[in-house]
Structures are given as structure tokens and as C-alpha cells.
Amino acid sequence: MFTNPVYDGSFADPQIIAVGNEYFAFATNGPLGNVQTLTSTDLVSWQQVGDALPSLPDWTAPGRVWAPEVAVHAADRYVMYYTTRDLVSGHQCVGVAVASTPQGPYVDKSPQPFVSQADEGGSIDASPFQDSSGRRWLYWKNDGNAIGVDTWIYVSELSDDGLTLVGPVHRLIKQDLPWEGNLVEAPYMVERNGKFHLFYSGNAFDKSTYAVGHALCESPVGPCTKSGAPILTTSPDAAGPGHNMVLGNWFVYHAWDPTQVGTDPKGRTMWLSQLTWNGDTPVVQPPLARNPLDP
């Protein structure tokens, strides 16, 4: 048995990578810095590392550094995609930074944002994915709800070094189910048995109606068919679970204290739930403060 949240501090939009016998977790800006970073050997007990992105490029500024995700390229090369504010357009955008160790420091030497769809409200929630053939892809969301337009999950292929988008940009899904409210966001792709599973979040991050959805895709670039109802929703123990990633048989996500949704000074904390499968349908434990399983 273990206790959720596994990190009971501000740690929104979590992502975890495994490096040898150690795990590194990254999250949206908070008390530990621009990119909050933790380490663990068991996924349950976490120690603070600090800020993986202590310096930002000149085209942005601290304060809105969100949803970092790291792709492992080699034992000494790690590429981080993160959301931040484009000072020229005033909208959020995606940056890319590189480090030689998983905990950083990551350095962004780019003269401009990596992805910036200013005419679509901005770009956020970038998520890298490598398929079984070795090709690399980047998923993200246009921040359309910031300007009252549709939100789409986009994807484009990445160069081998992860620093360039190559080929066309594809639209996969947008908000079109009642539970999703005004948006879909936080894409995360998983390949399993030759099929592709797109996880995403919908609704408002600061409401108990925030939840995680799923779509089955024919390829990394779609087409994708949504499962319908969300697969992870509010429970008596946690509210507004979302912005998930998958680590083996575990769902990693953030959630609110159900008594302080959207107002908790501590913010969103990091939770784990078991992921199992019924054919091509993912089955996720509801958020449990006392989880009887062992990661």
C-alpha cells in the first residue's frame, strides 16, 4: 500500500522519466523554480532536486513556465519541451532545451520559440513520443480557449535530434464531447500492440469536471477515434485529475484537494493510479488516497 498524493506539494502537469534505477519528475513552475524537479527510486518517496531550467532565453520571462516533458536521446543527451510566454505575441508558446544529465540544467539556445501559433491563441503542452520504428513525434495543443476558438491536438514529426519539426503538421482531435467543455489539452501518446493510444485532458483545469479522455489512433498522425466518456474523473479523494502521462502500468497525473478545488494554496499535487487494459480500452483506477497496490 502507498499513500497518494505521492508528492504533496505544488507539482502541476507532472512527467516522469526512468534513468537506470532512478526516476526524475518534472512539473510546471512553482516553489522549486521554473521547472520543478524531483527524484525517486520507487515512485512513492520523492526528494526535491530544484530547478531543471534555471535560465530562460531572452524571448520569454519567468512566471508562466508550464508542462515540461523530457525525451531521452542518450545517456548524456536529454531534450526538454516546455511551455512559456512569447513576449512578442503575448501568448504561450513551446520552447526546447537540452541537457547532458536528466536533472539538468537544461539550456535553450533558440533565438525564438520552437512552436508559436499566435493566430490560434498560442501553443502549449508539448509532449514528445518515439514510436517502435524509432521515429520521433511532438504533440501539442493550440491554446484556442485563450481567445475563444477551437482547441486542437496537433502532431508533427521531429528530426532525430529532436530540435526541428519535419514534415507536415496534423490536427488529431478537438473539443466535441459535452464533458470536454471548451477545450482538449495535455496530449500523451502510447503505442501498444501496434496501435496508438492518445490520452488527453478536457474541461477546465481548476474545476472538478476536469478529467482524462482517450482516443484510439491508427498511426502517430491519426486518424483518431475517441472512446467517449472520460477514463479518469474526480473521486472522493481527489478532484479534477488530469494532465496525465503513462509509466509502465501506472498513470501519473495531478489533482486537487476536493475541498479546495481551484483555490488550494498548495495547488495541484502528483498522484499515481494503476493502468490496466481490456483489449484496446484503458482502465484506470480512480484517485485513491490509500492505494492497496505497489508501484
CSV table of C-alpha atoms in Angstrom, one decimal:
chain,number,residue,atom,x,y,z
A,1,MET,CA,0.0,0.0,0.0
A,2,PHE,CA,1.1,3.6,-0.6
A,3,THR,CA,-0.4,7.0,0.0
A,4,ASN,CA,-1.5,9.5,-2.6
A,5,PRO,CA,-0.5,12.1,-3.4
A,6,VAL,CA,3.0,10.7,-3.8
A,7,TYR,CA,4.2,14.4,-3.7
A,8,ASP,CA,2.1,16.5,-1.5
A,9,GLY,CA,3.3,19.9,-2.8
A,10,SER,CA,2.6,22.1,-5.8
A,11,PHE,CA,3.5,19.9,-8.8
A,12,ALA,CA,1.2,20.5,-11.7
A,13,ASP,CA,1.5,18.8,-15.1
A,14,PRO,CA,3.9,16.1,-14.0
A,15,GLN,CA,6.1,14.0,-16.2
A,16,ILE,CA,8.4,11.2,-15.1
A,17,ILE,CA,11.4,9.6,-16.9
A,18,ALA,CA,13.3,6.5,-15.8
A,19,VAL,CA,17.1,6.7,-15.9
A,20,GLY,CA,18.8,3.5,-14.7
A,21,ASN,CA,17.4,2.7,-11.3
A,22,GLU,CA,16.3,6.3,-10.7
A,23,TYR,CA,13.2,8.3,-11.6
A,24,PHE,CA,13.1,12.0,-12.4
A,25,ALA,CA,9.9,14.0,-12.2
A,26,PHE,CA,9.4,17.4,-13.8
A,27,ALA,CA,6.5,19.9,-13.4
A,28,THR,CA,5.2,23.4,-14.0
A,29,ASN,CA,6.8,26.4,-12.3
A,30,GLY,CA,6.4,26.5,-8.5
A,31,PRO,CA,8.3,26.8,-5.3
A,32,LEU,CA,11.3,24.9,-6.7
A,33,GLY,CA,11.7,27.1,-9.8
A,34,ASN,CA,10.9,27.4,-13.5
A,35,VAL,CA,10.8,23.6,-14.0
A,36,GLN,CA,10.4,21.9,-10.6
A,37,THR,CA,12.3,18.6,-10.4
A,38,LEU,CA,12.2,15.7,-8.0
A,39,THR,CA,13.9,12.3,-7.8
A,40,SER,CA,12.9,8.9,-6.5
A,41,THR,CA,13.9,5.2,-6.6
A,42,ASP,CA,10.4,3.8,-6.0
A,43,LEU,CA,7.9,6.4,-7.5
A,44,VAL,CA,6.4,6.9,-4.0
A,45,SER,CA,9.1,8.7,-1.9
A,46,TRP,CA,10.3,11.8,-3.7
A,47,GLN,CA,13.2,14.2,-2.9
A,48,GLN,CA,13.5,17.7,-4.2
A,49,VAL,CA,16.2,18.4,-6.7
A,50,GLY,CA,15.4,22.0,-7.6
A,51,ASP,CA,15.1,23.8,-10.9
A,52,ALA,CA,15.9,22.0,-14.1
A,53,LEU,CA,15.6,25.1,-16.3
A,54,PRO,CA,17.2,27.9,-14.1
A,55,SER,CA,17.8,30.3,-17.0
A,56,LEU,CA,15.3,31.2,-19.8
A,57,PRO,CA,16.0,32.6,-23.3
A,58,ASP,CA,15.7,36.3,-23.9
A,59,TRP,CA,12.4,35.9,-25.8
A,60,THR,CA,10.5,34.9,-22.7
A,61,ALA,CA,10.3,35.5,-18.9
A,62,PRO,CA,9.7,33.6,-15.7
A,63,GLY,CA,6.2,33.1,-14.2
A,64,ARG,CA,4.4,31.0,-16.8
A,65,VAL,CA,6.7,28.1,-17.5
A,66,TRP,CA,4.3,25.1,-17.8
A,67,ALA,CA,4.1,21.4,-18.6
A,68,PRO,CA,7.7,20.4,-19.2
A,69,GLU,CA,8.4,17.0,-20.8
A,70,VAL,CA,11.7,15.3,-21.4
A,71,ALA,CA,12.7,12.9,-24.2
A,72,VAL,CA,15.7,10.7,-23.5
A,73,HIS,CA,18.0,10.6,-26.5
A,74,ALA,CA,21.1,9.0,-25.0
A,75,ALA,CA,22.9,8.6,-21.6
A,76,ASP,CA,24.2,12.1,-21.9
A,77,ARG,CA,21.5,13.8,-24.0
A,78,TYR,CA,18.1,14.9,-22.8
A,79,VAL,CA,15.7,17.2,-24.7
A,80,MET,CA,13.0,19.1,-22.8
A,81,TYR,CA,9.9,20.7,-24.4
A,82,TYR,CA,8.3,23.3,-22.2
A,83,THR,CA,5.5,26.0,-22.4
A,84,THR,CA,6.4,29.6,-21.7
A,85,ARG,CA,5.3,33.1,-22.7
A,86,ASP,CA,6.3,34.5,-26.1
A,87,LEU,CA,7.0,38.2,-25.2
A,88,VAL,CA,6.4,39.3,-28.8
A,89,SER,CA,3.0,37.8,-29.3
A,90,GLY,CA,1.9,37.9,-25.7
A,91,HIS,CA,0.7,34.2,-26.0
A,92,GLN,CA,2.0,31.0,-24.6
A,93,CYS,CA,4.4,29.0,-26.9
A,94,VAL,CA,6.7,26.0,-26.8
A,95,GLY,CA,10.4,26.1,-26.2
A,96,VAL,CA,13.1,23.4,-26.4
A,97,ALA,CA,16.1,23.0,-24.2
A,98,VAL,CA,18.9,20.4,-23.9
A,99,ALA,CA,20.9,18.9,-21.1
A,100,SER,CA,23.6,16.3,-20.5
A,101,THR,CA,22.1,14.9,-17.3
A,102,PRO,CA,18.4,14.2,-16.6
A,103,GLN,CA,18.2,16.8,-13.8
A,104,GLY,CA,19.7,19.5,-16.0
A,105,PRO,CA,20.5,22.3,-16.1
A,106,TYR,CA,18.6,22.4,-19.4
A,107,VAL,CA,19.7,25.2,-21.8
A,108,ASP,CA,17.5,26.8,-24.5
A,109,LYS,CA,19.8,28.5,-27.1
A,110,SER,CA,16.9,29.1,-29.5
A,111,PRO,CA,16.6,32.7,-30.8
A,112,GLN,CA,12.8,32.3,-30.9
A,113,PRO,CA,10.0,29.9,-29.8
A,114,PHE,CA,10.0,26.3,-31.1
A,115,VAL,CA,6.2,26.3,-31.7
A,116,SER,CA,4.2,29.5,-31.6
A,117,GLN,CA,0.7,29.6,-33.1
A,118,ALA,CA,-0.2,33.2,-32.1
A,119,ASP,CA,-3.1,33.3,-34.5
A,120,GLU,CA,-4.6,30.3,-32.8
A,121,GLY,CA,-4.2,31.6,-29.2
A,122,GLY,CA,-0.7,30.2,-28.7
A,123,SER,CA,0.8,26.7,-28.2
A,124,ILE,CA,1.1,24.7,-25.0
A,125,ASP,CA,1.5,21.2,-23.5
A,126,ALA,CA,4.2,19.8,-25.9
A,127,SER,CA,4.7,16.0,-25.5
A,128,PRO,CA,7.4,14.0,-27.3
A,129,PHE,CA,6.9,10.4,-28.4
A,130,GLN,CA,9.1,7.8,-30.1
A,131,ASP,CA,7.3,5.0,-32.0
A,132,SER,CA,8.6,1.4,-32.3
A,133,SER,CA,10.3,2.2,-35.6
A,134,GLY,CA,12.4,4.9,-33.9
A,135,ARG,CA,10.7,7.9,-35.4
A,136,ARG,CA,10.1,10.8,-33.1
A,137,TRP,CA,7.0,13.0,-32.9
A,138,LEU,CA,5.8,16.0,-31.0
A,139,TYR,CA,2.2,16.6,-29.8
A,140,TRP,CA,0.8,19.8,-28.5
A,141,LYS,CA,-2.3,21.9,-28.2
A,142,ASN,CA,-3.2,25.3,-29.7
A,143,ASP,CA,-4.3,27.5,-26.8
A,144,GLY,CA,-7.6,28.4,-28.5
A,145,ASN,CA,-9.6,28.7,-25.3
A,146,ALA,CA,-7.5,31.8,-24.6
A,147,ILE,CA,-9.1,33.6,-27.5
A,148,GLY,CA,-12.4,31.8,-27.8
A,149,VAL,CA,-11.6,29.5,-30.7
A,150,ASP,CA,-11.3,25.7,-31.1
A,151,THR,CA,-8.5,23.8,-29.4
A,152,TRP,CA,-6.8,21.1,-31.4
A,153,ILE,CA,-4.3,18.4,-30.5
A,154,TYR,CA,-1.5,18.8,-33.1
A,155,VAL,CA,1.3,16.5,-34.1
A,156,SER,CA,4.4,16.8,-36.3
A,157,GLU,CA,7.4,14.6,-36.8
A,158,LEU,CA,10.7,15.6,-35.1
A,159,SER,CA,14.2,15.4,-36.5
A,160,ASP,CA,16.4,12.7,-35.0
A,161,ASP,CA,18.0,15.2,-32.6
A,162,GLY,CA,14.5,16.5,-31.5
A,163,LEU,CA,15.3,20.1,-32.4
A,164,THR,CA,13.4,20.6,-35.6
A,165,LEU,CA,9.9,19.8,-36.8
A,166,VAL,CA,10.0,18.0,-40.1
A,167,GLY,CA,7.1,17.2,-42.5
A,168,PRO,CA,3.5,18.3,-42.2
A,169,VAL,CA,1.6,19.3,-39.1
A,170,HIS,CA,-1.5,17.3,-38.5
A,171,ARG,CA,-4.7,18.0,-36.5
A,172,LEU,CA,-5.9,15.0,-34.5
A,173,ILE,CA,-8.9,15.9,-32.2
A,174,LYS,CA,-10.7,18.9,-30.9
A,175,GLN,CA,-13.3,19.5,-28.1
A,176,ASP,CA,-16.5,18.0,-29.4
A,177,LEU,CA,-17.9,15.9,-26.4
A,178,PRO,CA,-20.0,17.5,-23.7
A,179,TRP,CA,-17.6,16.5,-20.8
A,180,GLU,CA,-14.7,18.3,-22.5
A,181,GLY,CA,-16.2,21.8,-22.1
A,182,ASN,CA,-14.3,24.4,-24.1
A,183,LEU,CA,-11.0,22.5,-24.6
A,184,VAL,CA,-8.9,19.5,-25.0
A,185,GLU,CA,-5.2,19.6,-23.9
A,186,ALA,CA,-2.3,17.7,-22.4
A,187,PRO,CA,-1.8,15.1,-25.1
A,188,TYR,CA,0.2,11.9,-24.3
A,189,MET,CA,0.7,9.1,-26.9
A,190,VAL,CA,1.3,5.4,-26.1
A,191,GLU,CA,2.0,2.6,-28.6
A,192,ARG,CA,0.7,-0.8,-27.6
A,193,ASN,CA,0.5,-3.9,-29.7
A,194,GLY,CA,0.8,-1.9,-32.9
A,195,LYS,CA,-1.9,0.5,-32.0
A,196,PHE,CA,-1.7,4.1,-30.8
A,197,HIS,CA,-3.4,5.4,-27.8
A,198,LEU,CA,-3.8,9.2,-27.3
A,199,PHE,CA,-4.6,10.3,-23.8
A,200,TYR,CA,-5.7,13.9,-23.2
A,201,SER,CA,-7.4,16.1,-20.7
A,202,GLY,CA,-10.6,18.2,-21.1
A,203,ASN,CA,-12.7,20.8,-19.4
A,204,ALA,CA,-11.2,23.5,-17.0
A,205,PHE,CA,-8.1,22.7,-15.0
A,206,ASP,CA,-9.4,24.5,-11.9
A,207,LYS,CA,-12.8,22.7,-11.8
A,208,SER,CA,-13.8,19.3,-10.5
A,209,THR,CA,-15.1,18.5,-14.0
A,210,TYR,CA,-11.5,18.3,-15.4
A,211,ALA,CA,-10.8,14.7,-16.5
A,212,VAL,CA,-8.8,12.5,-18.8
A,213,GLY,CA,-10.0,11.1,-22.1
A,214,HIS,CA,-8.7,8.5,-24.5
A,215,ALA,CA,-8.7,8.1,-28.3
A,216,LEU,CA,-7.5,5.1,-30.4
A,217,CYS,CA,-5.4,6.2,-33.4
A,218,GLU,CA,-4.4,4.2,-36.5
A,219,SER,CA,-1.0,5.8,-36.6
A,220,PRO,CA,1.0,8.5,-34.8
A,221,VAL,CA,-0.7,11.1,-37.0
A,222,GLY,CA,-4.2,9.6,-36.8
A,223,PRO,CA,-6.9,9.3,-37.6
A,224,CYS,CA,-8.1,9.0,-34.0
A,225,THR,CA,-11.4,7.8,-32.6
A,226,LYS,CA,-12.4,9.0,-29.1
A,227,SER,CA,-13.6,6.4,-26.6
A,228,GLY,CA,-16.3,8.8,-25.4
A,229,ALA,CA,-16.7,9.2,-21.6
A,230,PRO,CA,-13.6,10.1,-19.7
A,231,ILE,CA,-11.4,7.4,-18.2
A,232,LEU,CA,-10.2,9.2,-15.1
A,233,THR,CA,-12.5,11.6,-13.2
A,234,THR,CA,-13.0,13.2,-9.7
A,235,SER,CA,-13.3,10.8,-6.8
A,236,PRO,CA,-14.0,11.4,-3.0
A,237,ASP,CA,-10.2,11.6,-2.5
A,238,ALA,CA,-9.1,13.9,-5.4
A,239,ALA,CA,-10.8,16.4,-7.7
A,240,GLY,CA,-10.1,17.4,-11.3
A,241,PRO,CA,-7.5,14.8,-12.1
A,242,GLY,CA,-5.6,15.5,-15.4
A,243,HIS,CA,-2.6,16.2,-17.4
A,244,ASN,CA,-1.5,12.5,-17.3
A,245,MET,CA,1.4,10.5,-18.6
A,246,VAL,CA,2.0,6.8,-18.6
A,247,LEU,CA,4.9,5.0,-17.0
A,248,GLY,CA,4.6,1.2,-17.5
A,249,ASN,CA,1.4,0.1,-15.7
A,250,TRP,CA,0.9,3.4,-13.9
A,251,PHE,CA,-1.0,6.6,-14.7
A,252,VAL,CA,0.8,9.7,-13.4
A,253,TYR,CA,-1.3,12.9,-13.1
A,254,HIS,CA,-2.1,15.9,-10.9
A,255,ALA,CA,-5.2,16.5,-8.9
A,256,TRP,CA,-6.7,19.0,-6.3
A,257,ASP,CA,-7.7,18.6,-2.7
A,258,PRO,CA,-11.5,18.0,-3.3
A,259,THR,CA,-12.3,20.6,-0.6
A,260,GLN,CA,-10.3,23.3,-2.2
A,261,VAL,CA,-10.6,22.9,-6.0
A,262,GLY,CA,-9.0,25.8,-7.8
A,263,THR,CA,-8.3,27.7,-4.6
A,264,ASP,CA,-5.9,25.4,-2.6
A,265,PRO,CA,-2.7,27.5,-1.9
A,266,LYS,CA,-0.7,24.3,-2.3
A,267,GLY,CA,-2.1,23.7,-5.8
A,268,ARG,CA,-2.2,20.5,-7.7
A,269,THR,CA,-0.3,17.5,-6.3
A,270,MET,CA,1.1,14.4,-8.0
A,271,TRP,CA,-0.9,11.2,-7.9
A,272,LEU,CA,-0.5,7.6,-9.2
A,273,SER,CA,-3.2,5.2,-10.3
A,274,GLN,CA,-2.8,1.7,-11.8
A,275,LEU,CA,-3.4,1.4,-15.6
A,276,THR,CA,-4.8,-1.9,-17.0
A,277,TRP,CA,-6.3,-2.8,-20.3
A,278,ASN,CA,-9.4,-4.5,-21.5
A,279,GLY,CA,-8.4,-5.2,-25.1
A,280,ASP,CA,-7.8,-1.7,-26.6
A,281,THR,CA,-9.6,0.0,-23.8
A,282,PRO,CA,-7.5,1.5,-21.0
A,283,VAL,CA,-8.9,1.1,-17.4
A,284,VAL,CA,-7.6,3.5,-14.8
A,285,GLN,CA,-8.1,3.3,-11.0
A,286,PRO,CA,-10.0,6.2,-9.6
A,287,PRO,CA,-7.8,8.5,-7.4
A,288,LEU,CA,-7.3,6.7,-4.1
A,289,ALA,CA,-5.6,8.3,-1.1
A,290,ARG,CA,-4.7,4.9,0.2
A,291,ASN,CA,-3.8,2.7,-2.8
A,292,PRO,CA,-3.6,-1.0,-2.0
A,293,LEU,CA,-1.1,-1.7,-4.8
A,294,ASP,CA,2.6,-1.4,-5.1
A,295,PRO,CA,4.3,0.5,-8.0
